[in-house]
Amino acid sequence: MRVALLSNVTVDLLADQLRHDVDIYIPAGFDTWQQEILSEDSGLYEYGPESIVALLYADGHENIWDCKENGERQIMEWVNALKTLTNRLPNIPVFVSSFHIAGDNCHYAAEQRLNLYFAEFMNQGIHKLYDEGKRIYTLPIDDLAYDIGRKAFYSPKMWYIGSMPYSIKGLAALSELIVQYLSASKSAKKKCIAVDLDNTLWGGVIGEDGIENIQLSNSKEGRRYKDAQRLLKQMKNQGVMLAILSKNNPEDVEPVFSHPDMLLRHEDFAAEIINWNSKSENIRQLAKDLNIGLDAFVFLDDNPAEREQMKAECPEVTVIEFPKDTSKLPEVLSQIYRQYFFRLDITAEDAEKTAMYQAEQKRKTEFSASASPEDFLKNLHMKMDIHLMKPEELKRVVQLVNKTNQFNTTTKRYDEDDISEFNMQRDTDVITVHMSDKYGDQGIVGVLIIKYAGNNAEIDTFLMSCRVMSRKAEIEIMAELKKYWLEKSIKTIYASYIKSAKNAPVLHLYDKLGFSQADNSNVDIETGDKCDFRIDTEDLPKTTGFFECTDCFVS
Amino acid sequence: MQNFLDFIATVMNVDASQLTEDTAYGEIEKWDSLMHLKLVMAIEENYDIEIPIDEVAHIKTLRDFYKYTQTSDNAD
């Protein structure tokens, strides 16, 4: 990864450390970061960074932090430079150090909160850019200084000799934090935490101690478990799946879910396996149920024997070293988050992931109980909503375009820039498909990118989330698009199938939708890498009758 | 002394056999002004000692650094 490190101080030693993990560019000269941003032919733009770190050291400037107006002016100058940067490189994540005063000061009581004011002022400036859609994030270096201690984090000697404010310890911590943030941009890490119950989510053994005697409370010893649950819940709200792996009798455990201090409830878990089988066996079952690999699991259990068994039987699973002193349990969980689940942004779909997964389980159960697939679909009371992409849907669309492998006819990957541009072009439509049914809202489940030329339309991209496959949604989408296209006097639709390692599920999609191979295409679809199709708009399929379509193409 | 040289070698990321107590600032490529500061920080931290700022520029050889470590509880 190519990373530009911009700073108003000397960061060569930090760059040396970061070079163990990434490629680093630092501008020539001292405190030239703003010129680098402003001049369009600077080394920064020539380098073409994939991420940018802006490390701004407040004390590097003259003594302006005693005066509210001067401080505000300085911060505005920084934020404006960063705004220019994010305008020029809109797709590149920019990580900006939080405002922190390193040096010693003589503050009288009433003025000493000025530091906090400046920190918040800067924070708001960065947040405003983020809210405008810029990929800008705060790098919480003040947290590092608190964790390590300000005096150990900074080194006045290095500052006075070499214009480098940080100590060796500080540099190591900074470099670790920066790498954590940089690697968050590449997702695809762990997806699920499988947790034990007794002595992990509460203190004690429910089957022996009973509900009155377990440790789980708002104060004193029981609070450490409540805090651990709070952290797990935070992760769940960001799209991390939680699962229970416990050796217990389910009827013994059940009362705990009504315990007033039990923050995690059934609806927070994507899956629960409570029985006396081996946990390695059970985690394999979980992997199957959740449709994820064993390597997507993190396993948390207080019992060393269980951990060893898991390591031996399922080496792909990441087994967490449980703290001997459980007052450190919350700390261990936040470490797990930083290491395996940390992310820069979350979408509405991430937040609803567990609920969506649970609804999916209910659908599966209903499917197996249905007389026929048609009966099942009819009883789902599905609703579909298709419209041109709205700006607030951009992040989810980009996410789907870049991670959908199976139901994806061309597997073309586009970034935020590309998609926004398509959305503004008159000859291109970016179309989103929403689905819901009686079990819940599934959000945006499909994306199409259509390019127009005269009376022709070309389906550049047609993808759907794998969770709505086999619902005849693709037919309904075409039926809706047929109406839209007929209104627009589009006569012929062209489409392609481009083979990828994973998109076999859509090999025969266009055949099934009534398309025929284009005249110039005599490729054998089973063996060819690309196959072109066409259809007259009038011949597109009719509505399936399984969906209620609301607000289609009214936005 | 050898332990000290081994420690310096890890900080400089060079082979310990390249270093003696007479190795001087600027004599090997890695020991530039930036490395000089890194050595000050690393030695201060590792041996829990302080090298006064006014003396940093007068340190020329590894022996000069070594002297500071001898006041440390962690001395070799």
Short mmCIF file of N, CA and C in Angstrom, two decimals, chain A residues 388-477:
data_model
loop_
_atom_site.label_atom_id
_atom_site.label_comp_id
_atom_site.label_asym_id
_atom_site.label_seq_id
_atom_site.Cartn_x
_atom_site.Cartn_y
_atom_site.Cartn_z
N LEU A 388 -33.69 4.83 -9.20
CA LEU A 388 -32.35 5.36 -9.48
C LEU A 388 -31.67 5.65 -8.15
N MET A 389 -30.38 5.38 -8.11
CA MET A 389 -29.64 5.50 -6.85
C MET A 389 -29.76 6.91 -6.26
N LYS A 390 -30.01 6.94 -4.94
CA LYS A 390 -30.01 8.21 -4.23
C LYS A 390 -28.63 8.40 -3.60
N PRO A 391 -28.22 9.64 -3.39
CA PRO A 391 -26.85 9.87 -2.89
C PRO A 391 -26.55 9.11 -1.60
N GLU A 392 -27.53 8.99 -0.72
CA GLU A 392 -27.26 8.35 0.56
C GLU A 392 -27.05 6.84 0.40
N GLU A 393 -27.32 6.31 -0.78
CA GLU A 393 -27.14 4.88 -1.00
C GLU A 393 -25.76 4.54 -1.55
N LEU A 394 -24.98 5.59 -1.81
CA LEU A 394 -23.69 5.40 -2.48
C LEU A 394 -22.79 4.38 -1.79
N LYS A 395 -22.63 4.51 -0.47
CA LYS A 395 -21.68 3.64 0.24
C LYS A 395 -22.07 2.17 0.11
N ARG A 396 -23.37 1.89 0.27
CA ARG A 396 -23.83 0.51 0.18
C ARG A 396 -23.65 -0.02 -1.26
N VAL A 397 -23.92 0.84 -2.24
CA VAL A 397 -23.76 0.43 -3.63
C VAL A 397 -22.29 0.07 -3.90
N VAL A 398 -21.40 0.93 -3.43
CA VAL A 398 -19.96 0.67 -3.64
C VAL A 398 -19.57 -0.64 -2.95
N GLN A 399 -20.11 -0.84 -1.75
CA GLN A 399 -19.83 -2.07 -1.01
C GLN A 399 -20.28 -3.30 -1.81
N LEU A 400 -21.51 -3.25 -2.34
CA LEU A 400 -22.03 -4.39 -3.10
C LEU A 400 -21.24 -4.61 -4.40
N VAL A 401 -20.93 -3.50 -5.08
CA VAL A 401 -20.21 -3.61 -6.35
C VAL A 401 -18.85 -4.27 -6.13
N ASN A 402 -18.26 -4.00 -4.98
CA ASN A 402 -16.91 -4.51 -4.77
C ASN A 402 -16.83 -5.84 -4.05
N LYS A 403 -17.94 -6.29 -3.45
CA LYS A 403 -17.78 -7.56 -2.76
C LYS A 403 -18.71 -8.68 -3.27
N THR A 404 -19.62 -8.34 -4.17
CA THR A 404 -20.52 -9.39 -4.67
C THR A 404 -19.79 -10.24 -5.71
N ASN A 405 -19.71 -11.53 -5.44
CA ASN A 405 -18.98 -12.43 -6.34
C ASN A 405 -19.89 -13.37 -7.09
N GLN A 406 -20.92 -13.90 -6.42
CA GLN A 406 -21.68 -14.99 -7.02
C GLN A 406 -22.70 -14.50 -8.03
N PHE A 407 -23.70 -13.75 -7.57
CA PHE A 407 -24.68 -13.21 -8.50
C PHE A 407 -24.14 -11.89 -9.03
N ASN A 408 -23.23 -11.99 -9.99
CA ASN A 408 -22.63 -10.79 -10.56
C ASN A 408 -22.24 -11.10 -11.99
N THR A 409 -22.98 -10.52 -12.95
CA THR A 409 -22.83 -10.95 -14.34
C THR A 409 -21.49 -10.55 -14.96
N THR A 410 -20.95 -9.42 -14.53
CA THR A 410 -19.70 -8.97 -15.16
C THR A 410 -18.56 -8.74 -14.17
N THR A 411 -18.87 -8.74 -12.87
CA THR A 411 -17.87 -8.53 -11.81
C THR A 411 -16.97 -7.32 -12.09
N LYS A 412 -17.58 -6.24 -12.61
CA LYS A 412 -16.79 -5.02 -12.78
C LYS A 412 -16.76 -4.30 -11.44
N ARG A 413 -15.57 -3.90 -11.00
CA ARG A 413 -15.46 -3.21 -9.71
C ARG A 413 -15.34 -1.71 -9.96
N TYR A 414 -16.12 -0.93 -9.23
CA TYR A 414 -16.05 0.52 -9.35
C TYR A 414 -15.90 1.15 -7.97
N ASP A 415 -15.20 2.27 -7.89
CA ASP A 415 -15.08 2.94 -6.60
C ASP A 415 -16.13 4.06 -6.48
N GLU A 416 -16.08 4.75 -5.35
CA GLU A 416 -17.09 5.79 -5.07
C GLU A 416 -17.15 6.84 -6.17
N ASP A 417 -15.98 7.21 -6.65
CA ASP A 417 -15.90 8.20 -7.72
C ASP A 417 -16.62 7.75 -8.96
N ASP A 418 -16.32 6.52 -9.38
CA ASP A 418 -16.91 5.99 -10.60
C ASP A 418 -18.43 6.00 -10.48
N ILE A 419 -18.92 5.47 -9.34
CA ILE A 419 -20.37 5.34 -9.18
C ILE A 419 -21.03 6.71 -9.15
N SER A 420 -20.43 7.66 -8.43
CA SER A 420 -21.05 9.00 -8.39
C SER A 420 -21.08 9.59 -9.79
N GLU A 421 -20.02 9.33 -10.55
CA GLU A 421 -19.97 9.90 -11.88
C GLU A 421 -21.04 9.27 -12.78
N PHE A 422 -21.15 7.93 -12.71
CA PHE A 422 -22.20 7.25 -13.48
C PHE A 422 -23.55 7.87 -13.15
N ASN A 423 -23.76 8.10 -11.86
CA ASN A 423 -25.06 8.57 -11.40
C ASN A 423 -25.38 9.96 -11.95
N MET A 424 -24.34 10.72 -12.28
CA MET A 424 -24.57 12.06 -12.80
C MET A 424 -24.68 12.09 -14.32
N GLN A 425 -24.11 11.06 -14.98
CA GLN A 425 -24.14 11.05 -16.45
C GLN A 425 -25.57 10.80 -16.95
N ARG A 426 -25.95 11.51 -18.01
CA ARG A 426 -27.30 11.36 -18.55
C ARG A 426 -27.50 10.03 -19.26
N ASP A 427 -26.39 9.47 -19.78
CA ASP A 427 -26.55 8.24 -20.55
C ASP A 427 -26.26 7.00 -19.70
N THR A 428 -26.25 7.17 -18.39
CA THR A 428 -26.03 6.02 -17.51
C THR A 428 -27.01 6.05 -16.35
N ASP A 429 -27.59 4.90 -16.03
CA ASP A 429 -28.43 4.79 -14.83
C ASP A 429 -27.75 3.88 -13.83
N VAL A 430 -27.72 4.32 -12.58
CA VAL A 430 -27.35 3.40 -11.51
C VAL A 430 -28.65 3.10 -10.77
N ILE A 431 -29.03 1.83 -10.75
CA ILE A 431 -30.34 1.45 -10.23
C ILE A 431 -30.17 0.57 -9.00
N THR A 432 -30.93 0.90 -7.95
CA THR A 432 -30.84 0.06 -6.75
C THR A 432 -32.14 -0.70 -6.56
N VAL A 433 -32.01 -1.92 -6.05
CA VAL A 433 -33.17 -2.78 -5.80
C VAL A 433 -33.27 -3.03 -4.30
N HIS A 434 -34.42 -2.74 -3.73
CA HIS A 434 -34.67 -2.98 -2.31
C HIS A 434 -35.69 -4.08 -2.17
N MET A 435 -35.49 -4.91 -1.16
CA MET A 435 -36.51 -5.93 -0.92
C MET A 435 -36.85 -5.99 0.55
N SER A 436 -38.10 -6.36 0.82
CA SER A 436 -38.49 -6.66 2.19
C SER A 436 -39.55 -7.74 2.11
N ASP A 437 -39.78 -8.41 3.21
CA ASP A 437 -40.87 -9.38 3.26
C ASP A 437 -41.40 -9.40 4.67
N LYS A 438 -42.27 -10.34 4.98
CA LYS A 438 -42.92 -10.30 6.30
C LYS A 438 -41.90 -10.49 7.42
N TYR A 439 -40.71 -11.01 7.12
CA TYR A 439 -39.72 -11.21 8.17
C TYR A 439 -38.79 -10.01 8.36
N GLY A 440 -38.87 -9.07 7.45
CA GLY A 440 -38.04 -7.89 7.68
C GLY A 440 -37.56 -7.23 6.40
N ASP A 441 -36.90 -6.10 6.62
CA ASP A 441 -36.38 -5.31 5.52
C ASP A 441 -34.99 -5.82 5.17
N GLN A 442 -34.75 -6.09 3.90
CA GLN A 442 -33.43 -6.58 3.53
C GLN A 442 -32.55 -5.50 2.93
N GLY A 443 -33.10 -4.28 2.89
CA GLY A 443 -32.29 -3.17 2.41
C GLY A 443 -31.99 -3.29 0.92
N ILE A 444 -30.89 -2.69 0.52
CA ILE A 444 -30.50 -2.73 -0.89
C ILE A 444 -29.89 -4.09 -1.17
N VAL A 445 -30.52 -4.84 -2.06
CA VAL A 445 -30.04 -6.19 -2.33
C VAL A 445 -29.53 -6.35 -3.77
N GLY A 446 -29.75 -5.31 -4.59
CA GLY A 446 -29.30 -5.46 -5.97
C GLY A 446 -28.90 -4.13 -6.57
N VAL A 447 -27.98 -4.19 -7.52
CA VAL A 447 -27.52 -2.99 -8.21
C VAL A 447 -27.43 -3.29 -9.70
N LEU A 448 -27.93 -2.37 -10.51
CA LEU A 448 -27.73 -2.47 -11.95
C LEU A 448 -27.13 -1.17 -12.46
N ILE A 449 -26.20 -1.29 -13.38
CA ILE A 449 -25.68 -0.10 -14.04
C ILE A 449 -26.01 -0.27 -15.52
N ILE A 450 -26.78 0.70 -16.04
CA ILE A 450 -27.26 0.61 -17.41
C ILE A 450 -26.69 1.77 -18.23
N LYS A 451 -26.14 1.45 -19.39
CA LYS A 451 -25.63 2.51 -20.26
C LYS A 451 -26.49 2.60 -21.51
N TYR A 452 -26.82 3.81 -21.91
CA TYR A 452 -27.72 4.01 -23.03
C TYR A 452 -27.00 4.60 -24.23
N ALA A 453 -27.41 4.14 -25.42
CA ALA A 453 -26.94 4.76 -26.66
C ALA A 453 -28.12 4.69 -27.62
N GLY A 454 -28.70 5.83 -27.96
CA GLY A 454 -29.87 5.86 -28.83
C GLY A 454 -31.01 5.08 -28.22
N ASN A 455 -31.55 4.12 -28.98
CA ASN A 455 -32.66 3.32 -28.46
C ASN A 455 -32.19 2.04 -27.80
N ASN A 456 -30.89 1.94 -27.59
CA ASN A 456 -30.35 0.72 -27.00
C ASN A 456 -29.92 0.95 -25.56
N ALA A 457 -30.02 -0.11 -24.80
CA ALA A 457 -29.50 -0.07 -23.43
C ALA A 457 -28.55 -1.24 -23.26
N GLU A 458 -27.48 -1.01 -22.50
CA GLU A 458 -26.55 -2.10 -22.23
C GLU A 458 -26.46 -2.29 -20.72
N ILE A 459 -26.66 -3.54 -20.30
CA ILE A 459 -26.54 -3.82 -18.86
C ILE A 459 -25.06 -4.03 -18.56
N ASP A 460 -24.45 -3.00 -17.99
CA ASP A 460 -23.02 -3.05 -17.69
C ASP A 460 -22.76 -3.91 -16.47
N THR A 461 -23.65 -3.77 -15.49
CA THR A 461 -23.51 -4.49 -14.23
C THR A 461 -24.89 -4.93 -13.78
N PHE A 462 -24.99 -6.17 -13.35
CA PHE A 462 -26.24 -6.67 -12.76
C PHE A 462 -25.81 -7.60 -11.64
N LEU A 463 -26.05 -7.17 -10.41
CA LEU A 463 -25.64 -8.00 -9.29
C LEU A 463 -26.71 -8.02 -8.22
N MET A 464 -26.74 -9.11 -7.49
CA MET A 464 -27.65 -9.21 -6.35
C MET A 464 -26.93 -9.88 -5.19
N SER A 465 -27.32 -9.49 -3.99
CA SER A 465 -26.79 -10.12 -2.80
C SER A 465 -27.22 -11.59 -2.78
N CYS A 466 -26.32 -12.48 -2.33
CA CYS A 466 -26.65 -13.90 -2.41
C CYS A 466 -27.82 -14.25 -1.50
N ARG A 467 -28.16 -13.36 -0.55
CA ARG A 467 -29.24 -13.75 0.35
C ARG A 467 -30.63 -13.63 -0.29
N VAL A 468 -30.75 -13.06 -1.47
CA VAL A 468 -32.07 -13.03 -2.11
C VAL A 468 -32.09 -13.85 -3.40
N MET A 469 -31.10 -14.72 -3.55
CA MET A 469 -31.14 -15.60 -4.71
C MET A 469 -32.29 -16.60 -4.53
N SER A 470 -32.77 -17.16 -5.63
CA SER A 470 -33.89 -18.12 -5.63
C SER A 470 -35.21 -17.52 -5.15
N ARG A 471 -35.39 -16.24 -5.36
CA ARG A 471 -36.67 -15.62 -4.99
C ARG A 471 -37.36 -15.07 -6.23
N LYS A 472 -36.84 -15.36 -7.37
CA LYS A 472 -37.36 -14.85 -8.64
C LYS A 472 -37.26 -13.33 -8.72
N ALA A 473 -36.38 -12.77 -7.89
CA ALA A 473 -36.23 -11.31 -7.88
C ALA A 473 -35.69 -10.83 -9.22
N GLU A 474 -34.78 -11.63 -9.83
CA GLU A 474 -34.18 -11.18 -11.09
C GLU A 474 -35.24 -11.03 -12.19
N ILE A 475 -36.26 -11.90 -12.14
CA ILE A 475 -37.33 -11.82 -13.14
C ILE A 475 -38.17 -10.57 -12.89
N GLU A 476 -38.47 -10.35 -11.60
CA GLU A 476 -39.28 -9.18 -11.24
C GLU A 476 -38.55 -7.88 -11.61
N ILE A 477 -37.25 -7.88 -11.39
CA ILE A 477 -36.47 -6.68 -11.72
C ILE A 477 -36.58 -6.39 -13.22
#
